[in-house]
Amino acid sequence: MLADIEPVNRESTASIIARQLRDAIMTGSLPPGTQLGETELASRFEVSRGPLREAMQRLVSEGLLRSEPHRGLFVIDLEPDDVHDIYWARSAIERAAAQRVVRGPQRERVADVLADAVTAMAEADEQDDPNALSEADLAFHEALIEASGSRRLVRMASTLLIETRMCLSALHNSYRRSYQGVDERIAEHNRIIEALRDGDEELLLALLEAHMEDAVRRLAPDKSLVTKQSD
């Protein structure tokens, strides 16, 4: 029976729509709380409602859309508690990835890849391009996770990194605070790279944790990864 299945050579319509909606949510073109109307989106994409509904259900399963009975689908909202939770989860994933990388034989190669991302951050800062800056920042962390070679860590991190970008796009005032003193942000990344090159696992993990804590404090000033959050 499986012999009758043919390879899929092209990305499906639903996958294309899901990717475009995902990008729009990530960059803030579809801000948190936005209701997605099937009629309008089907017209904009010039598709039938079938693949559109399939695409939107994919984003529901990814946690980027929420379904409200009798109302429809909405882009998720990100409150300070969400920011804390996103970075808490990211910290666990990136810690696991960093441990695998620093203990592996490809430390120098990975460090070079991370350095390229930091160079892109500096170039974006020089060009006063906050979108490119946040993309390069997240590319640094994505590269670290991918270098672990763990498909599961990569899969778990994918939605978290999108939500991180949503934090930066949606919380405009916090976004500006998070990139005040970009030189220090770049220096933080470079210290992480140096610890990786040196094979100093303890320092590497401490720097990553401090980096996450700093981001939480900038995006949600009343939250912390260090102290236990009250209900």
mmCIF file of N, CA, C and O in Angstrom, residues 72-153:
data_model
loop_
_atom_site.group_PDB
_atom_site.id
_atom_site.type_symbol
_atom_site.label_atom_id
_atom_site.label_comp_id
_atom_site.label_asym_id
_atom_site.label_seq_id
_atom_site.Cartn_x
_atom_site.Cartn_y
_atom_site.Cartn_z
ATOM 1 N N GLY A 72 -14.286 32.785 16.808
ATOM 2 C CA GLY A 72 -13.312 32.583 15.753
ATOM 3 C C GLY A 72 -11.902 32.427 16.265
ATOM 4 O O GLY A 72 -11.680 32.073 17.433
ATOM 5 N N LEU A 73 -10.942 32.727 15.405
ATOM 6 C CA LEU A 73 -9.530 32.559 15.716
ATOM 7 C C LEU A 73 -8.865 33.914 15.914
ATOM 8 O O LEU A 73 -9.137 34.865 15.172
ATOM 9 N N PHE A 74 -7.974 33.974 16.915
ATOM 10 C CA PHE A 74 -7.289 35.212 17.252
ATOM 11 C C PHE A 74 -5.801 34.932 17.434
ATOM 12 O O PHE A 74 -5.405 33.858 17.902
ATOM 13 N N VAL A 75 -4.973 35.926 17.095
ATOM 14 C CA VAL A 75 -3.552 35.845 17.408
ATOM 15 C C VAL A 75 -3.400 35.902 18.921
ATOM 16 O O VAL A 75 -4.083 36.690 19.592
ATOM 17 N N ILE A 76 -2.566 35.052 19.481
ATOM 18 C CA ILE A 76 -2.414 35.003 20.940
ATOM 19 C C ILE A 76 -1.915 36.343 21.483
ATOM 20 O O ILE A 76 -1.191 37.077 20.800
ATOM 21 N N ASP A 77 -2.328 36.650 22.693
ATOM 22 C CA ASP A 77 -1.827 37.829 23.407
ATOM 23 C C ASP A 77 -0.622 37.419 24.244
ATOM 24 O O ASP A 77 -0.545 36.287 24.727
ATOM 25 N N LEU A 78 0.296 38.344 24.407
ATOM 26 C CA LEU A 78 1.488 38.082 25.213
ATOM 27 C C LEU A 78 1.538 39.060 26.380
ATOM 28 O O LEU A 78 1.804 40.246 26.197
ATOM 29 N N GLU A 79 1.258 38.541 27.567
ATOM 30 C CA GLU A 79 1.312 39.330 28.784
ATOM 31 C C GLU A 79 2.668 39.104 29.461
ATOM 32 O O GLU A 79 3.431 38.212 29.060
ATOM 33 N N PRO A 80 2.992 39.895 30.490
ATOM 34 C CA PRO A 80 4.271 39.694 31.191
ATOM 35 C C PRO A 80 4.506 38.258 31.655
ATOM 36 O O PRO A 80 5.627 37.756 31.584
ATOM 37 N N ASP A 81 3.438 37.584 32.103
ATOM 38 C CA ASP A 81 3.600 36.186 32.511
ATOM 39 C C ASP A 81 4.022 35.311 31.327
ATOM 40 O O ASP A 81 4.777 34.348 31.491
ATOM 41 N N ASP A 82 3.506 35.646 30.138
ATOM 42 C CA ASP A 82 3.896 34.899 28.944
ATOM 43 C C ASP A 82 5.363 35.126 28.615
ATOM 44 O O ASP A 82 6.083 34.197 28.232
ATOM 45 N N VAL A 83 5.794 36.382 28.739
ATOM 46 C CA VAL A 83 7.203 36.697 28.488
ATOM 47 C C VAL A 83 8.090 35.876 29.405
ATOM 48 O O VAL A 83 9.077 35.265 28.975
ATOM 49 N N HIS A 84 7.722 35.844 30.682
ATOM 50 C CA HIS A 84 8.493 35.061 31.656
ATOM 51 C C HIS A 84 8.525 33.592 31.258
ATOM 52 O O HIS A 84 9.582 32.949 31.272
ATOM 53 N N ASP A 85 7.373 33.056 30.877
ATOM 54 C CA ASP A 85 7.283 31.637 30.538
ATOM 55 C C ASP A 85 8.086 31.311 29.281
ATOM 56 O O ASP A 85 8.740 30.268 29.207
ATOM 57 N N ILE A 86 8.030 32.201 28.295
ATOM 58 C CA ILE A 86 8.777 31.994 27.049
ATOM 59 C C ILE A 86 10.272 31.900 27.340
ATOM 60 O O ILE A 86 10.961 30.979 26.884
ATOM 61 N N TYR A 87 10.780 32.846 28.113
ATOM 62 C CA TYR A 87 12.218 32.854 28.383
ATOM 63 C C TYR A 87 12.624 31.752 29.350
ATOM 64 O O TYR A 87 13.752 31.251 29.293
ATOM 65 N N TRP A 88 11.715 31.361 30.230
ATOM 66 C CA TRP A 88 11.995 30.235 31.122
ATOM 67 C C TRP A 88 12.197 28.968 30.288
ATOM 68 O O TRP A 88 13.154 28.209 30.496
ATOM 69 N N ALA A 89 11.294 28.748 29.341
ATOM 70 C CA ALA A 89 11.398 27.568 28.476
ATOM 71 C C ALA A 89 12.615 27.659 27.571
ATOM 72 O O ALA A 89 13.339 26.671 27.370
ATOM 73 N N ARG A 90 12.855 28.831 27.018
ATOM 74 C CA ARG A 90 14.031 29.003 26.167
ATOM 75 C C ARG A 90 15.317 28.733 26.936
ATOM 76 O O ARG A 90 16.258 28.141 26.402
ATOM 77 N N SER A 91 15.361 29.181 28.179
ATOM 78 C CA SER A 91 16.556 28.982 28.987
ATOM 79 C C SER A 91 16.862 27.497 29.148
ATOM 80 O O SER A 91 18.018 27.067 29.036
ATOM 81 N N ALA A 92 15.816 26.701 29.383
ATOM 82 C CA ALA A 92 16.010 25.256 29.545
ATOM 83 C C ALA A 92 16.517 24.629 28.249
ATOM 84 O O ALA A 92 17.440 23.796 28.258
ATOM 85 N N ILE A 93 15.931 25.032 27.128
ATOM 86 C CA ILE A 93 16.312 24.458 25.835
ATOM 87 C C ILE A 93 17.726 24.869 25.455
ATOM 88 O O ILE A 93 18.548 24.039 25.025
ATOM 89 N N GLU A 94 18.043 26.150 25.611
ATOM 90 C CA GLU A 94 19.361 26.622 25.191
ATOM 91 C C GLU A 94 20.459 26.109 26.125
ATOM 92 O O GLU A 94 21.596 25.897 25.697
ATOM 93 N N ARG A 95 20.120 25.900 27.370
ATOM 94 C CA ARG A 95 21.090 25.304 28.285
ATOM 95 C C ARG A 95 21.441 23.884 27.815
ATOM 96 O O ARG A 95 22.618 23.525 27.761
ATOM 97 N N ALA A 96 20.416 23.107 27.468
ATOM 98 C CA ALA A 96 20.657 21.744 26.996
ATOM 99 C C ALA A 96 21.461 21.755 25.699
ATOM 100 O O ALA A 96 22.389 20.947 25.520
ATOM 101 N N ALA A 97 21.121 22.668 24.798
ATOM 102 C CA ALA A 97 21.845 22.753 23.526
ATOM 103 C C ALA A 97 23.299 23.146 23.755
ATOM 104 O O ALA A 97 24.220 22.565 23.155
ATOM 105 N N ALA A 98 23.516 24.128 24.619
ATOM 106 C CA ALA A 98 24.871 24.603 24.881
ATOM 107 C C ALA A 98 25.738 23.513 25.500
ATOM 108 O O ALA A 98 26.929 23.379 25.170
ATOM 109 N N GLN A 99 25.155 22.730 26.386
ATOM 110 C CA GLN A 99 25.910 21.633 26.997
ATOM 111 C C GLN A 99 26.377 20.641 25.951
ATOM 112 O O GLN A 99 27.527 20.178 25.964
ATOM 113 N N ARG A 100 25.489 20.311 25.017
ATOM 114 C CA ARG A 100 25.871 19.353 23.983
ATOM 115 C C ARG A 100 26.948 19.937 23.075
ATOM 116 O O ARG A 100 27.896 19.255 22.703
ATOM 117 N N VAL A 101 26.805 21.219 22.735
ATOM 118 C CA VAL A 101 27.774 21.847 21.825
ATOM 119 C C VAL A 101 29.142 21.980 22.479
ATOM 120 O O VAL A 101 30.172 21.656 21.875
ATOM 121 N N VAL A 102 29.176 22.455 23.723
ATOM 122 C CA VAL A 102 30.461 22.707 24.374
ATOM 123 C C VAL A 102 31.208 21.413 24.665
ATOM 124 O O VAL A 102 32.449 21.411 24.757
ATOM 125 N N ARG A 103 30.497 20.323 24.779
ATOM 126 C CA ARG A 103 31.126 19.031 25.022
ATOM 127 C C ARG A 103 31.501 18.311 23.718
ATOM 128 O O ARG A 103 32.130 17.256 23.750
ATOM 129 N N GLY A 104 31.101 18.884 22.582
ATOM 130 C CA GLY A 104 31.336 18.243 21.297
ATOM 131 C C GLY A 104 32.618 18.703 20.631
ATOM 132 O O GLY A 104 33.319 19.597 21.119
ATOM 133 N N PRO A 105 32.919 18.114 19.471
ATOM 134 C CA PRO A 105 34.182 18.408 18.781
ATOM 135 C C PRO A 105 34.120 19.619 17.850
ATOM 136 O O PRO A 105 35.128 19.979 17.251
ATOM 137 N N GLN A 106 32.933 20.231 17.714
ATOM 138 C CA GLN A 106 32.763 21.307 16.730
ATOM 139 C C GLN A 106 32.628 22.688 17.368
ATOM 140 O O GLN A 106 32.006 23.581 16.801
ATOM 141 N N ARG A 107 33.225 22.857 18.547
ATOM 142 C CA ARG A 107 33.060 24.136 19.251
ATOM 143 C C ARG A 107 33.501 25.320 18.405
ATOM 144 O O ARG A 107 32.812 26.334 18.326
ATOM 145 N N GLU A 108 34.660 25.227 17.783
ATOM 146 C CA GLU A 108 35.196 26.354 17.019
ATOM 147 C C GLU A 108 34.308 26.673 15.823
ATOM 148 O O GLU A 108 34.056 27.848 15.520
ATOM 149 N N ARG A 109 33.850 25.634 15.125
ATOM 150 C CA ARG A 109 32.990 25.866 13.962
ATOM 151 C C ARG A 109 31.696 26.547 14.385
ATOM 152 O O ARG A 109 31.250 27.505 13.735
ATOM 153 N N VAL A 110 31.095 26.063 15.459
ATOM 154 C CA VAL A 110 29.854 26.669 15.946
ATOM 155 C C VAL A 110 30.101 28.104 16.395
ATOM 156 O O VAL A 110 29.304 29.004 16.115
ATOM 157 N N ALA A 111 31.213 28.336 17.082
ATOM 158 C CA ALA A 111 31.547 29.693 17.533
ATOM 159 C C ALA A 111 31.673 30.638 16.349
ATOM 160 O O ALA A 111 31.246 31.802 16.420
ATOM 161 N N ASP A 112 32.225 30.165 15.248
ATOM 162 C CA ASP A 112 32.344 31.002 14.052
ATOM 163 C C ASP A 112 30.972 31.357 13.485
ATOM 164 O O ASP A 112 30.741 32.494 13.045
ATOM 165 N N VAL A 113 30.061 30.395 13.481
ATOM 166 C CA VAL A 113 28.697 30.652 13.003
ATOM 167 C C VAL A 113 28.012 31.687 13.887
ATOM 168 O O VAL A 113 27.354 32.621 13.402
ATOM 169 N N LEU A 114 28.178 31.542 15.193
ATOM 170 C CA LEU A 114 27.576 32.502 16.128
ATOM 171 C C LEU A 114 28.184 33.892 15.949
ATOM 172 O O LEU A 114 27.489 34.908 16.040
ATOM 173 N N ALA A 115 29.483 33.926 15.667
ATOM 174 C CA ALA A 115 30.153 35.214 15.449
ATOM 175 C C ALA A 115 29.593 35.925 14.226
ATOM 176 O O ALA A 115 29.488 37.164 14.202
ATOM 177 N N ASP A 116 29.225 35.155 13.207
ATOM 178 C CA ASP A 116 28.617 35.764 12.021
ATOM 179 C C ASP A 116 27.298 36.445 12.381
ATOM 180 O O ASP A 116 26.983 37.528 11.863
ATOM 181 N N ALA A 117 26.525 35.815 13.263
ATOM 182 C CA ALA A 117 25.259 36.413 13.690
ATOM 183 C C ALA A 117 25.500 37.704 14.466
ATOM 184 O O ALA A 117 24.765 38.690 14.313
ATOM 185 N N VAL A 118 26.542 37.729 15.290
ATOM 186 C CA VAL A 118 26.858 38.937 16.042
ATOM 187 C C VAL A 118 27.310 40.051 15.098
ATOM 188 O O VAL A 118 26.968 41.225 15.288
ATOM 189 N N THR A 119 28.066 39.689 14.073
ATOM 190 C CA THR A 119 28.465 40.677 13.059
ATOM 191 C C THR A 119 27.240 41.270 12.391
ATOM 192 O O THR A 119 27.161 42.491 12.163
ATOM 193 N N ALA A 120 26.244 40.426 12.092
ATOM 194 C CA ALA A 120 25.000 40.911 11.487
ATOM 195 C C ALA A 120 24.259 41.842 12.442
ATOM 196 O O ALA A 120 23.644 42.829 12.015
ATOM 197 N N MET A 121 24.323 41.556 13.736
ATOM 198 C CA MET A 121 23.702 42.442 14.716
ATOM 199 C C MET A 121 24.352 43.823 14.678
ATOM 200 O O MET A 121 23.668 44.849 14.684
ATOM 201 N N ALA A 122 25.678 43.838 14.655
ATOM 202 C CA ALA A 122 26.405 45.110 14.639
ATOM 203 C C ALA A 122 26.094 45.901 13.369
ATOM 204 O O ALA A 122 25.915 47.127 13.411
ATOM 205 N N GLU A 123 26.011 45.202 12.241
ATOM 206 C CA GLU A 123 25.705 45.876 10.973
ATOM 207 C C GLU A 123 24.291 46.451 10.991
ATOM 208 O O GLU A 123 24.060 47.564 10.509
ATOM 209 N N ALA A 124 23.347 45.698 11.564
ATOM 210 C CA ALA A 124 21.974 46.189 11.654
ATOM 211 C C ALA A 124 21.893 47.416 12.550
ATOM 212 O O ALA A 124 21.132 48.357 12.281
ATOM 213 N N ASP A 125 22.690 47.418 13.623
ATOM 214 C CA ASP A 125 22.712 48.571 14.518
ATOM 215 C C ASP A 125 23.257 49.796 13.799
ATOM 216 O O ASP A 125 22.715 50.900 13.922
ATOM 217 N N GLU A 126 24.315 49.603 13.034
ATOM 218 C CA GLU A 126 24.897 50.712 12.279
ATOM 219 C C GLU A 126 23.908 51.289 11.272
ATOM 220 O O GLU A 126 23.900 52.490 11.010
ATOM 221 N N GLN A 127 23.064 50.419 10.712
ATOM 222 C CA GLN A 127 22.081 50.853 9.724
ATOM 223 C C GLN A 127 20.762 51.279 10.362
ATOM 224 O O GLN A 127 19.815 51.633 9.653
ATOM 225 N N ASP A 128 20.725 51.258 11.701
ATOM 226 C CA ASP A 128 19.530 51.634 12.454
ATOM 227 C C ASP A 128 18.309 50.856 11.961
ATOM 228 O O ASP A 128 17.250 51.424 11.683
ATOM 229 N N ASP A 129 18.482 49.540 11.866
ATOM 230 C CA ASP A 129 17.431 48.651 11.374
ATOM 231 C C ASP A 129 17.035 47.688 12.502
ATOM 232 O O ASP A 129 17.620 46.614 12.650
ATOM 233 N N PRO A 130 16.034 48.063 13.319
ATOM 234 C CA PRO A 130 15.670 47.225 14.472
ATOM 235 C C PRO A 130 15.150 45.851 14.074
ATOM 236 O O PRO A 130 15.338 44.878 14.804
ATOM 237 N N ASN A 131 14.472 45.749 12.916
ATOM 238 C CA ASN A 131 13.974 44.444 12.492
ATOM 239 C C ASN A 131 15.134 43.499 12.185
ATOM 240 O O ASN A 131 15.141 42.344 12.615
ATOM 241 N N ALA A 132 16.117 44.000 11.444
ATOM 242 C CA ALA A 132 17.284 43.177 11.126
ATOM 243 C C ALA A 132 18.067 42.843 12.391
ATOM 244 O O ALA A 132 18.642 41.750 12.515
ATOM 245 N N LEU A 133 18.075 43.770 13.344
ATOM 246 C CA LEU A 133 18.786 43.540 14.601
ATOM 247 C C LEU A 133 18.164 42.393 15.381
ATOM 248 O O LEU A 133 18.863 41.490 15.860
ATOM 249 N N SER A 134 16.831 42.399 15.504
ATOM 250 C CA SER A 134 16.171 41.333 16.238
ATOM 251 C C SER A 134 16.291 40.001 15.495
ATOM 252 O O SER A 134 16.444 38.943 16.114
ATOM 253 N N GLU A 135 16.260 40.044 14.160
ATOM 254 C CA GLU A 135 16.417 38.817 13.377
ATOM 255 C C GLU A 135 17.805 38.212 13.593
ATOM 256 O O GLU A 135 17.956 36.994 13.735
ATOM 257 N N ALA A 136 18.826 39.072 13.597
ATOM 258 C CA ALA A 136 20.188 38.575 13.803
ATOM 259 C C ALA A 136 20.366 38.037 15.216
ATOM 260 O O ALA A 136 21.046 37.030 15.430
ATOM 261 N N ASP A 137 19.748 38.708 16.187
ATOM 262 C CA ASP A 137 19.811 38.253 17.578
ATOM 263 C C ASP A 137 19.216 36.854 17.697
ATOM 264 O O ASP A 137 19.827 35.939 18.268
ATOM 265 N N LEU A 138 18.024 36.669 17.147
ATOM 266 C CA LEU A 138 17.386 35.366 17.231
ATOM 267 C C LEU A 138 18.117 34.321 16.391
ATOM 268 O O LEU A 138 18.130 33.137 16.744
ATOM 269 N N ALA A 139 18.755 34.757 15.294
ATOM 270 C CA ALA A 139 19.526 33.822 14.474
ATOM 271 C C ALA A 139 20.689 33.242 15.270
ATOM 272 O O ALA A 139 21.066 32.077 15.087
ATOM 273 N N PHE A 140 21.263 34.040 16.158
ATOM 274 C CA PHE A 140 22.335 33.576 17.043
ATOM 275 C C PHE A 140 21.848 32.392 17.874
ATOM 276 O O PHE A 140 22.494 31.339 17.942
ATOM 277 N N HIS A 141 20.693 32.560 18.507
ATOM 278 C CA HIS A 141 20.175 31.524 19.392
ATOM 279 C C HIS A 141 19.679 30.310 18.597
ATOM 280 O O HIS A 141 19.846 29.169 19.035
ATOM 281 N N GLU A 142 19.101 30.567 17.441
ATOM 282 C CA GLU A 142 18.653 29.467 16.596
ATOM 283 C C GLU A 142 19.841 28.623 16.144
ATOM 284 O O GLU A 142 19.774 27.385 16.131
ATOM 285 N N ALA A 143 20.941 29.293 15.792
ATOM 286 C CA ALA A 143 22.138 28.570 15.355
ATOM 287 C C ALA A 143 22.718 27.724 16.479
ATOM 288 O O ALA A 143 23.178 26.598 16.249
ATOM 289 N N LEU A 144 22.703 28.254 17.699
ATOM 290 C CA LEU A 144 23.209 27.494 18.841
ATOM 291 C C LEU A 144 22.389 26.225 19.050
ATOM 292 O O LEU A 144 22.939 25.139 19.269
ATOM 293 N N ILE A 145 21.065 26.360 18.966
ATOM 294 C CA ILE A 145 20.190 25.206 19.175
ATOM 295 C C ILE A 145 20.363 24.186 18.051
ATOM 296 O O ILE A 145 20.460 22.975 18.293
ATOM 297 N N GLU A 146 20.426 24.660 16.813
ATOM 298 C CA GLU A 146 20.609 23.745 15.684
ATOM 299 C C GLU A 146 21.937 23.003 15.774
ATOM 300 O O GLU A 146 22.035 21.834 15.388
ATOM 301 N N ALA A 147 22.956 23.679 16.297
ATOM 302 C CA ALA A 147 24.280 23.059 16.397
ATOM 303 C C ALA A 147 24.295 21.892 17.369
ATOM 304 O O ALA A 147 25.210 21.065 17.329
ATOM 305 N N SER A 148 23.281 21.815 18.232
ATOM 306 C CA SER A 148 23.212 20.695 19.177
ATOM 307 C C SER A 148 22.969 19.373 18.455
ATOM 308 O O SER A 148 23.262 18.298 18.992
ATOM 309 N N GLY A 149 22.404 19.465 17.255
ATOM 310 C CA GLY A 149 22.094 18.259 16.508
ATOM 311 C C GLY A 149 20.848 17.543 16.991
ATOM 312 O O GLY A 149 20.542 16.449 16.522
ATOM 313 N N SER A 150 20.120 18.169 17.908
ATOM 314 C CA SER A 150 18.900 17.558 18.447
ATOM 315 C C SER A 150 17.680 18.083 17.704
ATOM 316 O O SER A 150 17.335 19.262 17.832
ATOM 317 N N ARG A 151 17.046 17.228 16.945
ATOM 318 C CA ARG A 151 15.841 17.638 16.221
ATOM 319 C C ARG A 151 14.733 18.047 17.189
ATOM 320 O O ARG A 151 13.931 18.935 16.894
ATOM 321 N N ARG A 152 14.696 17.409 18.335
ATOM 322 C CA ARG A 152 13.636 17.713 19.294
ATOM 323 C C ARG A 152 13.828 19.087 19.928
ATOM 324 O O ARG A 152 12.865 19.829 20.136
ATOM 325 N N LEU A 153 15.061 19.424 20.250
ATOM 326 C CA LEU A 153 15.309 20.768 20.778
ATOM 327 C C LEU A 153 14.962 21.826 19.735
ATOM 328 O O LEU A 153 14.376 22.859 20.059
#
